[in-house]
Amino acid sequence: MKKVGEHVTIDFLGVKRDYSPDFYSKAIYKIAKKAKIEVLNISEKVFKPQGYTCLALLAESHMSFHTFPEKGIISFDFFTCGKISPTAALDILKEEIKYDRVVVRSFDRSNKGVYEDIYSTPGHKKYML
Amino acid sequence: MKKVGEHVTIDFLGVKRDYSPDFYSKAIYKIAKKAKIEVLNISEKVFKPQGYTCLALLAESHMSFHTFPEKGIISFDFFTCGKISPTAALDILKEEIKYDRVVVRSFDRSNKGVYEDIYSTPGHKKYML
């Protein structure tokens, strides 16, 4: 069985600036262009007193941003069934966001490899039912 | 530093039925009730000739469904900064969806554990920059 897609989660730590909603939608379109995917819809919410969420519905799955300004964290995820790896987003975001550290996880969704990869680690639990 | 949240990805394989959009929004509200989180917005898209995407913007991050009927796969993910683990979704979905196998991944986002957990496995690549 072919995999259905790839998923990447990227967490930026030590972010000092609270970027505007516009910043995130621009980033989404920039990533979409690079990954050759189509953005169909963006839904967003500015939280009070702080925090922002942005979900992009793609012709090839989704992207999301969640910000936690009180913790200096921007959490991004990108699941795509397109041809280009979602890790393509990393270079763009690293240029746009000022941060101290970034934690990246990338994994395939629903492919044979998932069966073969039976490891779990302290921070990552994986199992099949 | 406290973690900002937990993320779970659940892939149902060997799904025979093509459920209606209504099925997925009901599932989202059922999970939200159990996880004690608030659904602020749901955006969805029915693809031609097949496939469906549904993104739920939560007061506590997001949930998503992507279906690939041609492959018999339903891919779900749930990132929450709420108090109840997103794996709470698993019991509900297992009851609602008929499938052969399910692959679950659960991991913390942006916490100290991420630094301590330096392992990568064949199907899961993790790194810090």
PDB file of N, CA, C and O in Angstrom, chain A residues 3-4 9 11 13 41 43 55-57 61-62 64 66 71 73 75-77 79 101-107 109-110 114-115 117 119 121 123-129, chain B residues 4 11 13 41 43 55-57 61-62 64 66 71 73 75-77 79 101-107 109-110 114-115 117 119 121-129:
ATOM      1  N   LYS A   3       1.723   5.121   0.808  1.00  0.00           N
ATOM      2  CA  LYS A   3       1.331   6.013   1.900  1.00  0.00           C
ATOM      3  C   LYS A   3       0.306   7.012   1.366  1.00  0.00           C
ATOM      4  O   LYS A   3       0.316   7.337   0.181  1.00  0.00           O
ATOM      5  N   VAL A   4      -0.545   7.518   2.256  1.00  0.00           N
ATOM      6  CA  VAL A   4      -1.489   8.548   1.794  1.00  0.00           C
ATOM      7  C   VAL A   4      -0.876   9.931   1.871  1.00  0.00           C
ATOM      8  O   VAL A   4      -1.325  10.854   1.202  1.00  0.00           O
ATOM      9  N   THR A   9       5.285  18.176  12.031  1.00  0.00           N
ATOM     10  CA  THR A   9       4.935  19.155  13.057  1.00  0.00           C
ATOM     11  C   THR A   9       6.201  19.947  13.372  1.00  0.00           C
ATOM     12  O   THR A   9       7.285  19.374  13.480  1.00  0.00           O
ATOM     13  N   ASP A  11       7.609  23.016  15.928  1.00  0.00           N
ATOM     14  CA  ASP A  11       7.352  23.888  17.080  1.00  0.00           C
ATOM     15  C   ASP A  11       8.510  24.856  17.267  1.00  0.00           C
ATOM     16  O   ASP A  11       9.641  24.437  17.501  1.00  0.00           O
ATOM     17  N   LEU A  13      10.291  27.546  19.489  1.00  0.00           N
ATOM     18  CA  LEU A  13      10.365  27.921  20.903  1.00  0.00           C
ATOM     19  C   LEU A  13      11.172  29.208  21.043  1.00  0.00           C
ATOM     20  O   LEU A  13      12.040  29.502  20.217  1.00  0.00           O
ATOM     21  N   ASN A  41      -9.320  27.131   1.602  1.00  0.00           N
ATOM     22  CA  ASN A  41     -10.019  27.916   2.624  1.00  0.00           C
ATOM     23  C   ASN A  41      -9.103  28.109   3.834  1.00  0.00           C
ATOM     24  O   ASN A  41      -8.344  27.211   4.188  1.00  0.00           O
ATOM     25  N   SER A  43      -9.463  29.294   7.859  1.00  0.00           N
ATOM     26  CA  SER A  43     -10.297  29.774   8.980  1.00  0.00           C
ATOM     27  C   SER A  43      -9.368  30.140  10.120  1.00  0.00           C
ATOM     28  O   SER A  43      -8.355  29.489  10.352  1.00  0.00           O
ATOM     29  N   LEU A  55      -6.322  27.655  10.430  1.00  0.00           N
ATOM     30  CA  LEU A  55      -6.370  26.344   9.778  1.00  0.00           C
ATOM     31  C   LEU A  55      -6.564  26.535   8.278  1.00  0.00           C
ATOM     32  O   LEU A  55      -7.489  27.224   7.855  1.00  0.00           O
ATOM     33  N   ALA A  56      -5.695  25.938   7.500  1.00  0.00           N
ATOM     34  CA  ALA A  56      -5.817  26.035   6.046  1.00  0.00           C
ATOM     35  C   ALA A  56      -6.277  24.697   5.490  1.00  0.00           C
ATOM     36  O   ALA A  56      -5.627  23.669   5.687  1.00  0.00           O
ATOM     37  N   LEU A  57      -7.439  24.734   4.836  1.00  0.00           N
ATOM     38  CA  LEU A  57      -7.951  23.533   4.187  1.00  0.00           C
ATOM     39  C   LEU A  57      -7.349  23.502   2.782  1.00  0.00           C
ATOM     40  O   LEU A  57      -7.511  24.442   2.002  1.00  0.00           O
ATOM     41  N   SER A  61      -4.996  17.991   1.827  1.00  0.00           N
ATOM     42  CA  SER A  61      -5.015  17.901   3.303  1.00  0.00           C
ATOM     43  C   SER A  61      -4.985  19.252   4.030  1.00  0.00           C
ATOM     44  O   SER A  61      -5.799  20.102   3.715  1.00  0.00           O
ATOM     45  N   HIS A  62      -4.078  19.498   4.994  1.00  0.00           N
ATOM     46  CA  HIS A  62      -4.185  20.742   5.775  1.00  0.00           C
ATOM     47  C   HIS A  62      -2.862  21.276   6.323  1.00  0.00           C
ATOM     48  O   HIS A  62      -1.854  20.583   6.381  1.00  0.00           O
ATOM     49  N   SER A  64      -1.765  24.005   9.776  1.00  0.00           N
ATOM     50  CA  SER A  64      -2.295  24.759  10.913  1.00  0.00           C
ATOM     51  C   SER A  64      -1.196  25.531  11.621  1.00  0.00           C
ATOM     52  O   SER A  64      -0.035  25.118  11.631  1.00  0.00           O
ATOM     53  N   HIS A  66      -0.816  27.421  15.513  1.00  0.00           N
ATOM     54  CA  HIS A  66      -1.365  27.776  16.818  1.00  0.00           C
ATOM     55  C   HIS A  66      -0.282  28.548  17.541  1.00  0.00           C
ATOM     56  O   HIS A  66       0.860  28.082  17.600  1.00  0.00           O
ATOM     57  N   LYS A  71       3.890  31.748  26.140  1.00  0.00           N
ATOM     58  CA  LYS A  71       4.974  30.769  26.300  1.00  0.00           C
ATOM     59  C   LYS A  71       6.069  30.939  25.244  1.00  0.00           C
ATOM     60  O   LYS A  71       7.035  30.178  25.218  1.00  0.00           O
ATOM     61  N   ILE A  73       5.754  30.348  22.038  1.00  0.00           N
ATOM     62  CA  ILE A  73       5.729  29.169  21.159  1.00  0.00           C
ATOM     63  C   ILE A  73       4.789  29.365  19.971  1.00  0.00           C
ATOM     64  O   ILE A  73       3.673  29.875  20.118  1.00  0.00           O
ATOM     65  N   SER A  75       3.266  26.801  17.127  1.00  0.00           N
ATOM     66  CA  SER A  75       3.165  25.401  16.721  1.00  0.00           C
ATOM     67  C   SER A  75       2.528  25.327  15.338  1.00  0.00           C
ATOM     68  O   SER A  75       1.448  25.860  15.116  1.00  0.00           O
ATOM     69  N   PHE A  76       3.200  24.627  14.444  1.00  0.00           N
ATOM     70  CA  PHE A  76       2.749  24.505  13.057  1.00  0.00           C
ATOM     71  C   PHE A  76       2.609  23.034  12.724  1.00  0.00           C
ATOM     72  O   PHE A  76       3.412  22.223  13.185  1.00  0.00           O
ATOM     73  N   ASP A  77       1.592  22.666  11.949  1.00  0.00           N
ATOM     74  CA  ASP A  77       1.610  21.315  11.387  1.00  0.00           C
ATOM     75  C   ASP A  77       1.108  21.329   9.964  1.00  0.00           C
ATOM     76  O   ASP A  77       0.376  22.225   9.547  1.00  0.00           O
ATOM     77  N   PHE A  79       0.001  18.470   6.972  1.00  0.00           N
ATOM     78  CA  PHE A  79      -0.238  17.106   6.493  1.00  0.00           C
ATOM     79  C   PHE A  79      -0.557  17.250   5.024  1.00  0.00           C
ATOM     80  O   PHE A  79      -1.461  17.995   4.647  1.00  0.00           O
ATOM     81  N   ARG A 101      14.822  27.966  19.387  1.00  0.00           N
ATOM     82  CA  ARG A 101      14.946  26.554  19.017  1.00  0.00           C
ATOM     83  C   ARG A 101      13.739  26.137  18.219  1.00  0.00           C
ATOM     84  O   ARG A 101      12.651  26.709  18.375  1.00  0.00           O
ATOM     85  N   VAL A 102      13.929  25.123  17.388  1.00  0.00           N
ATOM     86  CA  VAL A 102      12.772  24.581  16.678  1.00  0.00           C
ATOM     87  C   VAL A 102      12.822  23.055  16.772  1.00  0.00           C
ATOM     88  O   VAL A 102      13.878  22.448  16.650  1.00  0.00           O
ATOM     89  N   VAL A 103      11.681  22.470  17.042  1.00  0.00           N
ATOM     90  CA  VAL A 103      11.573  21.016  17.148  1.00  0.00           C
ATOM     91  C   VAL A 103      10.715  20.519  15.980  1.00  0.00           C
ATOM     92  O   VAL A 103       9.588  20.963  15.800  1.00  0.00           O
ATOM     93  N   VAL A 104      11.285  19.624  15.202  1.00  0.00           N
ATOM     94  CA  VAL A 104      10.619  19.135  13.998  1.00  0.00           C
ATOM     95  C   VAL A 104      10.342  17.643  14.128  1.00  0.00           C
ATOM     96  O   VAL A 104      11.219  16.888  14.551  1.00  0.00           O
ATOM     97  N   ARG A 105       9.156  17.230  13.781  1.00  0.00           N
ATOM     98  CA  ARG A 105       8.840  15.810  13.690  1.00  0.00           C
ATOM     99  C   ARG A 105       8.280  15.581  12.303  1.00  0.00           C
ATOM    100  O   ARG A 105       7.397  16.323  11.879  1.00  0.00           O
ATOM    101  N   SER A 106       8.753  14.548  11.612  1.00  0.00           N
ATOM    102  CA  SER A 106       8.130  14.242  10.326  1.00  0.00           C
ATOM    103  C   SER A 106       7.905  12.748  10.228  1.00  0.00           C
ATOM    104  O   SER A 106       8.744  11.957  10.645  1.00  0.00           O
ATOM    105  N   PHE A 107       6.754  12.393   9.717  1.00  0.00           N
ATOM    106  CA  PHE A 107       6.415  10.969   9.631  1.00  0.00           C
ATOM    107  C   PHE A 107       5.395  10.741   8.515  1.00  0.00           C
ATOM    108  O   PHE A 107       4.662  11.649   8.127  1.00  0.00           O
ATOM    109  N   ARG A 109       2.070   8.967   6.880  1.00  0.00           N
ATOM    110  CA  ARG A 109       0.755   8.564   7.377  1.00  0.00           C
ATOM    111  C   ARG A 109       0.290   7.334   6.596  1.00  0.00           C
ATOM    112  O   ARG A 109       0.278   7.341   5.366  1.00  0.00           O
ATOM    113  N   SER A 110      -0.117   6.324   7.306  1.00  0.00           N
ATOM    114  CA  SER A 110      -0.827   5.169   6.748  1.00  0.00           C
ATOM    115  C   SER A 110      -0.093   4.387   5.676  1.00  0.00           C
ATOM    116  O   SER A 110      -0.712   3.936   4.728  1.00  0.00           O
ATOM    117  N   VAL A 114       4.751   2.290   8.380  1.00  0.00           N
ATOM    118  CA  VAL A 114       4.196   2.442   9.715  1.00  0.00           C
ATOM    119  C   VAL A 114       4.147   1.089  10.420  1.00  0.00           C
ATOM    120  O   VAL A 114       4.412   0.971  11.600  1.00  0.00           O
ATOM    121  N   TYR A 115       3.823   0.046   9.655  1.00  0.00           N
ATOM    122  CA  TYR A 115       3.787  -1.286  10.244  1.00  0.00           C
ATOM    123  C   TYR A 115       5.179  -1.759  10.627  1.00  0.00           C
ATOM    124  O   TYR A 115       5.377  -2.425  11.626  1.00  0.00           O
ATOM    125  N   ASP A 117       7.694   0.064  11.385  1.00  0.00           N
ATOM    126  CA  ASP A 117       8.313   0.909  12.403  1.00  0.00           C
ATOM    127  C   ASP A 117       7.562   0.723  13.717  1.00  0.00           C
ATOM    128  O   ASP A 117       6.574   1.388  13.990  1.00  0.00           O
ATOM    129  N   TYR A 119       8.783   1.014  16.792  1.00  0.00           N
ATOM    130  CA  TYR A 119       9.400   1.624  17.959  1.00  0.00           C
ATOM    131  C   TYR A 119       8.520   2.686  18.600  1.00  0.00           C
ATOM    132  O   TYR A 119       7.866   3.456  17.929  1.00  0.00           O
ATOM    133  N   THR A 121       9.171   5.731  21.659  1.00  0.00           N
ATOM    134  CA  THR A 121      10.236   6.382  22.426  1.00  0.00           C
ATOM    135  C   THR A 121       9.562   7.124  23.576  1.00  0.00           C
ATOM    136  O   THR A 121       8.336   7.279  23.574  1.00  0.00           O
ATOM    137  N   GLY A 123       9.005  10.071  24.273  1.00  0.00           N
ATOM    138  CA  GLY A 123       8.131  11.190  23.922  1.00  0.00           C
ATOM    139  C   GLY A 123       7.174  10.888  22.792  1.00  0.00           C
ATOM    140  O   GLY A 123       6.454  11.750  22.334  1.00  0.00           O
ATOM    141  N   HIS A 124       7.178   9.648  22.343  1.00  0.00           N
ATOM    142  CA  HIS A 124       6.359   9.322  21.180  1.00  0.00           C
ATOM    143  C   HIS A 124       5.837   7.902  21.317  1.00  0.00           C
ATOM    144  O   HIS A 124       6.608   6.951  21.316  1.00  0.00           O
ATOM    145  N   LYS A 125       4.554   7.781  21.434  1.00  0.00           N
ATOM    146  CA  LYS A 125       3.950   6.484  21.644  1.00  0.00           C
ATOM    147  C   LYS A 125       3.223   6.092  20.364  1.00  0.00           C
ATOM    148  O   LYS A 125       2.450   6.883  19.820  1.00  0.00           O
ATOM    149  N   LYS A 126       3.501   4.897  19.918  1.00  0.00           N
ATOM    150  CA  LYS A 126       2.847   4.488  18.668  1.00  0.00           C
ATOM    151  C   LYS A 126       2.352   3.064  18.834  1.00  0.00           C
ATOM    152  O   LYS A 126       3.038   2.207  19.365  1.00  0.00           O
ATOM    153  N   TYR A 127       1.169   2.810  18.377  1.00  0.00           N
ATOM    154  CA  TYR A 127       0.671   1.449  18.498  1.00  0.00           C
ATOM    155  C   TYR A 127      -0.392   1.161  17.462  1.00  0.00           C
ATOM    156  O   TYR A 127      -0.973   2.066  16.866  1.00  0.00           O
ATOM    157  N   MET A 128      -0.607  -0.120  17.244  1.00  0.00           N
ATOM    158  CA  MET A 128      -1.608  -0.546  16.266  1.00  0.00           C
ATOM    159  C   MET A 128      -2.661  -1.380  16.970  1.00  0.00           C
ATOM    160  O   MET A 128      -2.350  -2.098  17.915  1.00  0.00           O
ATOM    161  N   LEU A 129      -3.879  -1.275  16.520  1.00  0.00           N
ATOM    162  CA  LEU A 129      -4.976  -2.019  17.146  1.00  0.00           C
ATOM    163  C   LEU A 129      -5.679  -2.869  16.093  1.00  0.00           C
ATOM    164  O   LEU A 129      -5.660  -2.539  14.926  1.00  0.00           O
TER     165      LEU A 129
ATOM    166  N   VAL B   4       2.865  22.575  25.567  1.00  0.00           N
ATOM    167  CA  VAL B   4       1.696  23.375  25.176  1.00  0.00           C
ATOM    168  C   VAL B   4       0.502  22.491  24.875  1.00  0.00           C
ATOM    169  O   VAL B   4      -0.630  22.952  24.881  1.00  0.00           O
ATOM    170  N   ASP B  11      -4.909   6.745  12.098  1.00  0.00           N
ATOM    171  CA  ASP B  11      -5.217   6.371  10.712  1.00  0.00           C
ATOM    172  C   ASP B  11      -5.965   5.045  10.697  1.00  0.00           C
ATOM    173  O   ASP B  11      -5.439   4.030  11.146  1.00  0.00           O
ATOM    174  N   LEU B  13      -7.360   2.029   8.632  1.00  0.00           N
ATOM    175  CA  LEU B  13      -7.091   1.361   7.360  1.00  0.00           C
ATOM    176  C   LEU B  13      -8.160   0.291   7.109  1.00  0.00           C
ATOM    177  O   LEU B  13      -8.723  -0.250   8.062  1.00  0.00           O
ATOM    178  N   ASN B  41     -15.466  26.467  15.061  1.00  0.00           N
ATOM    179  CA  ASN B  41     -15.752  26.559  13.634  1.00  0.00           C
ATOM    180  C   ASN B  41     -15.384  25.239  12.957  1.00  0.00           C
ATOM    181  O   ASN B  41     -14.388  24.623  13.317  1.00  0.00           O
ATOM    182  N   SER B  43     -14.730  23.789   9.040  1.00  0.00           N
ATOM    183  CA  SER B  43     -14.711  24.026   7.593  1.00  0.00           C
ATOM    184  C   SER B  43     -14.526  22.676   6.912  1.00  0.00           C
ATOM    185  O   SER B  43     -13.799  21.824   7.407  1.00  0.00           O
ATOM    186  N   LEU B  55     -12.025  20.344   8.900  1.00  0.00           N
ATOM    187  CA  LEU B  55     -11.131  20.926   9.897  1.00  0.00           C
ATOM    188  C   LEU B  55     -11.949  21.613  10.977  1.00  0.00           C
ATOM    189  O   LEU B  55     -12.791  22.464  10.676  1.00  0.00           O
ATOM    190  N   ALA B  56     -11.713  21.245  12.211  1.00  0.00           N
ATOM    191  CA  ALA B  56     -12.423  21.882  13.322  1.00  0.00           C
ATOM    192  C   ALA B  56     -11.473  22.785  14.074  1.00  0.00           C
ATOM    193  O   ALA B  56     -10.437  22.352  14.575  1.00  0.00           O
ATOM    194  N   LEU B  57     -11.833  24.066  14.108  1.00  0.00           N
ATOM    195  CA  LEU B  57     -11.051  25.037  14.874  1.00  0.00           C
ATOM    196  C   LEU B  57     -11.611  25.029  16.296  1.00  0.00           C
ATOM    197  O   LEU B  57     -12.800  25.262  16.515  1.00  0.00           O
ATOM    198  N   SER B  61      -6.960  24.464  20.119  1.00  0.00           N
ATOM    199  CA  SER B  61      -6.234  23.950  18.949  1.00  0.00           C
ATOM    200  C   SER B  61      -7.131  23.354  17.857  1.00  0.00           C
ATOM    201  O   SER B  61      -8.072  24.017  17.443  1.00  0.00           O
ATOM    202  N   HIS B  62      -6.901  22.130  17.370  1.00  0.00           N
ATOM    203  CA  HIS B  62      -7.686  21.658  16.214  1.00  0.00           C
ATOM    204  C   HIS B  62      -7.888  20.146  16.130  1.00  0.00           C
ATOM    205  O   HIS B  62      -7.192  19.380  16.775  1.00  0.00           O
ATOM    206  N   SER B  64      -8.827  17.289  12.751  1.00  0.00           N
ATOM    207  CA  SER B  64      -9.040  17.177  11.306  1.00  0.00           C
ATOM    208  C   SER B  64      -9.385  15.758  10.905  1.00  0.00           C
ATOM    209  O   SER B  64      -8.952  14.793  11.543  1.00  0.00           O
ATOM    210  N   HIS B  66      -9.418  13.545   7.161  1.00  0.00           N
ATOM    211  CA  HIS B  66      -9.198  13.480   5.722  1.00  0.00           C
ATOM    212  C   HIS B  66      -9.540  12.057   5.305  1.00  0.00           C
ATOM    213  O   HIS B  66      -9.052  11.109   5.923  1.00  0.00           O
ATOM    214  N   LYS B  71      -8.549   4.382  -1.174  1.00  0.00           N
ATOM    215  CA  LYS B  71      -7.558   3.561  -0.470  1.00  0.00           C
ATOM    216  C   LYS B  71      -8.122   2.948   0.810  1.00  0.00           C
ATOM    217  O   LYS B  71      -7.408   2.251   1.531  1.00  0.00           O
ATOM    218  N   ILE B  73      -8.974   4.549   3.529  1.00  0.00           N
ATOM    219  CA  ILE B  73      -8.299   5.155   4.681  1.00  0.00           C
ATOM    220  C   ILE B  73      -9.029   6.400   5.180  1.00  0.00           C
ATOM    221  O   ILE B  73      -9.476   7.237   4.394  1.00  0.00           O
ATOM    222  N   SER B  75      -7.993   9.399   7.827  1.00  0.00           N
ATOM    223  CA  SER B  75      -6.912   9.950   8.642  1.00  0.00           C
ATOM    224  C   SER B  75      -7.460  11.053   9.529  1.00  0.00           C
ATOM    225  O   SER B  75      -8.094  11.990   9.046  1.00  0.00           O
ATOM    226  N   PHE B  76      -7.184  10.928  10.811  1.00  0.00           N
ATOM    227  CA  PHE B  76      -7.696  11.877  11.796  1.00  0.00           C
ATOM    228  C   PHE B  76      -6.515  12.445  12.571  1.00  0.00           C
ATOM    229  O   PHE B  76      -5.545  11.736  12.837  1.00  0.00           O
ATOM    230  N   ASP B  77      -6.554  13.732  12.896  1.00  0.00           N
ATOM    231  CA  ASP B  77      -5.580  14.210  13.870  1.00  0.00           C
ATOM    232  C   ASP B  77      -6.218  15.195  14.827  1.00  0.00           C
ATOM    233  O   ASP B  77      -7.253  15.803  14.532  1.00  0.00           O
ATOM    234  N   PHE B  79      -4.966  17.943  17.878  1.00  0.00           N
ATOM    235  CA  PHE B  79      -3.955  18.631  18.681  1.00  0.00           C
ATOM    236  C   PHE B  79      -4.725  19.447  19.703  1.00  0.00           C
ATOM    237  O   PHE B  79      -5.594  20.224  19.349  1.00  0.00           O
ATOM    238  N   ARG B 101      -7.602  -2.113  10.491  1.00  0.00           N
ATOM    239  CA  ARG B 101      -6.494  -1.790  11.381  1.00  0.00           C
ATOM    240  C   ARG B 101      -6.494  -0.312  11.688  1.00  0.00           C
ATOM    241  O   ARG B 101      -7.007   0.481  10.892  1.00  0.00           O
ATOM    242  N   VAL B 102      -5.912   0.032  12.813  1.00  0.00           N
ATOM    243  CA  VAL B 102      -5.782   1.454  13.111  1.00  0.00           C
ATOM    244  C   VAL B 102      -4.377   1.719  13.634  1.00  0.00           C
ATOM    245  O   VAL B 102      -3.826   0.934  14.407  1.00  0.00           O
ATOM    246  N   VAL B 103      -3.770   2.772  13.136  1.00  0.00           N
ATOM    247  CA  VAL B 103      -2.422   3.148  13.550  1.00  0.00           C
ATOM    248  C   VAL B 103      -2.513   4.462  14.322  1.00  0.00           C
ATOM    249  O   VAL B 103      -3.046   5.445  13.820  1.00  0.00           O
ATOM    250  N   VAL B 104      -2.021   4.446  15.547  1.00  0.00           N
ATOM    251  CA  VAL B 104      -2.120   5.603  16.430  1.00  0.00           C
ATOM    252  C   VAL B 104      -0.731   6.133  16.764  1.00  0.00           C
ATOM    253  O   VAL B 104       0.170   5.353  17.076  1.00  0.00           O
ATOM    254  N   ARG B 105      -0.564   7.417  16.668  1.00  0.00           N
ATOM    255  CA  ARG B 105       0.668   8.053  17.140  1.00  0.00           C
ATOM    256  C   ARG B 105       0.255   9.123  18.127  1.00  0.00           C
ATOM    257  O   ARG B 105      -0.617   9.925  17.819  1.00  0.00           O
ATOM    258  N   SER B 106       0.891   9.174  19.274  1.00  0.00           N
ATOM    259  CA  SER B 106       0.596  10.278  20.188  1.00  0.00           C
ATOM    260  C   SER B 106       1.894  10.846  20.734  1.00  0.00           C
ATOM    261  O   SER B 106       2.824  10.099  21.036  1.00  0.00           O
ATOM    262  N   PHE B 107       1.953  12.138  20.804  1.00  0.00           N
ATOM    263  CA  PHE B 107       3.185  12.787  21.247  1.00  0.00           C
ATOM    264  C   PHE B 107       2.872  14.169  21.809  1.00  0.00           C
ATOM    265  O   PHE B 107       1.869  14.783  21.475  1.00  0.00           O
ATOM    266  N   ARG B 109       3.636  18.177  22.369  1.00  0.00           N
ATOM    267  CA  ARG B 109       4.150  19.269  21.543  1.00  0.00           C
ATOM    268  C   ARG B 109       4.907  20.248  22.440  1.00  0.00           C
ATOM    269  O   ARG B 109       4.371  20.701  23.459  1.00  0.00           O
ATOM    270  N   SER B 110       6.126  20.552  22.066  1.00  0.00           N
ATOM    271  CA  SER B 110       6.898  21.649  22.665  1.00  0.00           C
ATOM    272  C   SER B 110       7.158  21.557  24.151  1.00  0.00           C
ATOM    273  O   SER B 110       7.139  22.567  24.832  1.00  0.00           O
ATOM    274  N   VAL B 114      10.374  16.628  24.776  1.00  0.00           N
ATOM    275  CA  VAL B 114      10.803  16.610  23.388  1.00  0.00           C
ATOM    276  C   VAL B 114      12.319  16.686  23.301  1.00  0.00           C
ATOM    277  O   VAL B 114      12.954  16.035  22.477  1.00  0.00           O
ATOM    278  N   TYR B 115      12.899  17.474  24.191  1.00  0.00           N
ATOM    279  CA  TYR B 115      14.353  17.573  24.196  1.00  0.00           C
ATOM    280  C   TYR B 115      14.998  16.286  24.678  1.00  0.00           C
ATOM    281  O   TYR B 115      16.040  15.873  24.219  1.00  0.00           O
ATOM    282  N   ASP B 117      13.767  13.340  24.469  1.00  0.00           N
ATOM    283  CA  ASP B 117      13.467  12.229  23.577  1.00  0.00           C
ATOM    284  C   ASP B 117      14.172  12.480  22.242  1.00  0.00           C
ATOM    285  O   ASP B 117      13.656  13.131  21.356  1.00  0.00           O
ATOM    286  N   TYR B 119      15.290  10.159  20.116  1.00  0.00           N
ATOM    287  CA  TYR B 119      15.286   9.032  19.200  1.00  0.00           C
ATOM    288  C   TYR B 119      14.571   9.341  17.896  1.00  0.00           C
ATOM    289  O   TYR B 119      13.552  10.008  17.889  1.00  0.00           O
ATOM    290  N   THR B 121      13.162   6.941  14.536  1.00  0.00           N
ATOM    291  CA  THR B 121      12.963   5.555  14.114  1.00  0.00           C
ATOM    292  C   THR B 121      12.764   5.580  12.609  1.00  0.00           C
ATOM    293  O   THR B 121      12.575   6.646  12.018  1.00  0.00           O
ATOM    294  N   PRO B 122      12.776   4.399  11.958  1.00  0.00           N
ATOM    295  CA  PRO B 122      12.668   4.389  10.494  1.00  0.00           C
ATOM    296  C   PRO B 122      11.468   5.178   9.961  1.00  0.00           C
ATOM    297  O   PRO B 122      11.553   5.816   8.928  1.00  0.00           O
ATOM    298  N   GLY B 123      10.376   5.163  10.679  1.00  0.00           N
ATOM    299  CA  GLY B 123       9.180   5.847  10.166  1.00  0.00           C
ATOM    300  C   GLY B 123       8.949   7.190  10.800  1.00  0.00           C
ATOM    301  O   GLY B 123       7.940   7.836  10.560  1.00  0.00           O
ATOM    302  N   HIS B 124       9.860   7.620  11.632  1.00  0.00           N
ATOM    303  CA  HIS B 124       9.629   8.875  12.353  1.00  0.00           C
ATOM    304  C   HIS B 124      10.947   9.604  12.548  1.00  0.00           C
ATOM    305  O   HIS B 124      11.827   9.114  13.240  1.00  0.00           O
ATOM    306  N   LYS B 125      11.057  10.734  11.929  1.00  0.00           N
ATOM    307  CA  LYS B 125      12.298  11.498  12.001  1.00  0.00           C
ATOM    308  C   LYS B 125      12.066  12.709  12.871  1.00  0.00           C
ATOM    309  O   LYS B 125      11.074  13.427  12.707  1.00  0.00           O
ATOM    310  N   LYS B 126      12.963  12.907  13.809  1.00  0.00           N
ATOM    311  CA  LYS B 126      12.779  14.056  14.727  1.00  0.00           C
ATOM    312  C   LYS B 126      14.105  14.747  14.912  1.00  0.00           C
ATOM    313  O   LYS B 126      15.137  14.109  15.091  1.00  0.00           O
ATOM    314  N   TYR B 127      14.097  16.055  14.874  1.00  0.00           N
ATOM    315  CA  TYR B 127      15.348  16.756  15.064  1.00  0.00           C
ATOM    316  C   TYR B 127      15.113  18.164  15.570  1.00  0.00           C
ATOM    317  O   TYR B 127      14.022  18.709  15.453  1.00  0.00           O
ATOM    318  N   MET B 128      16.178  18.710  16.147  1.00  0.00           N
ATOM    319  CA  MET B 128      16.100  20.066  16.668  1.00  0.00           C
ATOM    320  C   MET B 128      17.103  20.935  15.940  1.00  0.00           C
ATOM    321  O   MET B 128      18.169  20.461  15.563  1.00  0.00           O
ATOM    322  N   LEU B 129      16.755  22.180  15.740  1.00  0.00           N
ATOM    323  CA  LEU B 129      17.658  23.086  15.022  1.00  0.00           C
ATOM    324  C   LEU B 129      17.955  24.295  15.884  1.00  0.00           C
ATOM    325  O   LEU B 129      17.186  24.629  16.759  1.00  0.00           O
TER     326      LEU B 129
END
